[in-house]
C-alpha positions as MATLAB code, in Angstrom:
seq = 'MYKIAVMGDYDSIYGFAALGLDTFPAEDTSKAARMLHTLAGGQYGIIYITEELAEQLNHEIQRYQEQISPAIIRIPGVSGNTGAGIAGVKKSVETAVGSDILFG';
ca = [
      -8.091    8.357   14.423;
      -6.265    6.758   12.151;
      -3.370    8.267   10.557;
      -1.708    7.934    6.327;
       1.807    5.384    6.598;
       3.166    5.569    2.832;
       6.016    2.855    2.668;
       8.461    2.062   -0.509;
      11.950    3.679   -1.715;
      12.400    7.214   -0.116;
      13.039    8.855   -3.091;
       9.122    7.386   -4.361;
       7.457    8.423   -0.561;
      10.182   11.565    1.257;
       7.366   14.542   -0.272;
       4.578   12.937    1.345;
       5.931   13.738    4.351;
       5.485   17.911    3.361;
       1.323   16.161    3.620;
       1.515   14.970    6.976;
       1.490   11.776    5.672;
       3.546    9.460    7.945;
       7.158    7.852    5.794;
       8.665    4.655    6.050;
      11.637    4.293    3.818;
      11.756    0.527    2.783;
      14.421   -1.204    0.940;
      15.195   -4.795    2.850;
      11.946   -6.822    1.499;
      11.894   -8.916    5.421;
      12.273   -5.743    7.218;
      10.065   -3.558    5.249;
       7.460   -7.031    5.816;
       7.870   -6.684    9.297;
       7.293   -2.903    9.174;
       3.867   -3.414    6.980;
       1.897   -5.862   10.219;
       3.034   -2.608   12.551;
       1.729   -0.503   10.853;
      -1.393   -2.565   10.069;
      -1.653   -3.846   13.428;
      -1.714   -0.033   15.052;
      -2.570    3.327   14.242;
      -2.928    3.248   10.240;
      -6.228    2.953    9.042;
      -4.100    3.733    5.030;
      -1.390    2.274    4.065;
      -0.118    4.110    0.845;
       2.278    1.275   -1.201;
       5.106    1.832   -3.787;
       3.817   -0.501   -6.978;
       7.503   -1.989   -6.586;
       7.660   -2.680   -2.841;
       3.949   -4.558   -2.924;
       5.090   -6.742   -5.373;
       7.399   -8.050   -3.377;
       5.072   -8.575   -0.595;
       2.502   -9.513   -1.966;
       2.044  -12.383   -0.327;
       1.851  -10.018    2.564;
      -1.204   -8.067    1.265;
      -2.803  -10.579    0.869;
      -3.652  -10.751    3.968;
      -5.511   -7.798    4.743;
      -7.249   -7.938    1.193;
     -10.688   -8.487    3.089;
     -10.231   -6.378    6.106;
     -12.257   -3.931    6.326;
      -8.531   -1.959    7.733;
      -5.888   -1.178    6.842;
      -6.986   -0.362    3.629;
      -3.426   -0.646    1.751;
      -3.196    0.749   -2.189;
      -0.687    0.488   -4.643;
       1.127    3.927   -5.873;
       3.561    4.348   -8.640;
       7.449    5.324   -7.776;
      10.218    6.979   -9.341;
      10.350    3.551  -11.604;
       6.928    4.341  -12.637;
       3.774    2.400  -12.860;
       3.289   -0.661  -13.577;
      -0.822   -0.699  -13.381;
      -0.881   -2.742  -10.150;
      -2.246    0.275   -8.338;
      -5.094    1.242  -11.044;
      -5.724   -2.370  -11.232;
      -5.646   -3.306   -7.549;
      -8.348    0.455   -7.144;
     -10.313   -2.104  -10.050;
     -10.618   -5.409   -8.788;
     -12.147   -3.352   -5.134;
     -14.279   -1.745   -6.865;
     -15.765   -4.825   -9.701;
     -15.897   -6.082   -5.820;
     -17.982   -3.573   -3.962;
     -20.288   -2.650   -6.558;
     -20.939   -6.080   -8.444;
     -20.038   -5.880  -11.492;
     -16.395   -3.900  -14.381;
     -17.306   -0.012  -13.373;
     -15.419    0.507  -16.853;
     -17.574   -2.150  -19.138;
     -19.705   -3.392  -17.257;
];
């Protein structure tokens, strides 16, 4: 059975531990990249990552976009919503369905 991980700055992710999700605070980009690869290669089927951290790790995240698992999903952090998470989900749905679900 796969687990769910949450990566990002501590203030943005600490509340997810109360929901039973495994949290991985990441402040340094190089350590965060290594952590992402470790999580993706292990027991984690879903990895939530704050939009801010995902922007810094965009090249690393791209390695997993064509794979079924893990699903890497961008979420807003305490600094706010950049729209990247919604855009990523929209793109995934367009790929799966074949058209824009909002205007298609």
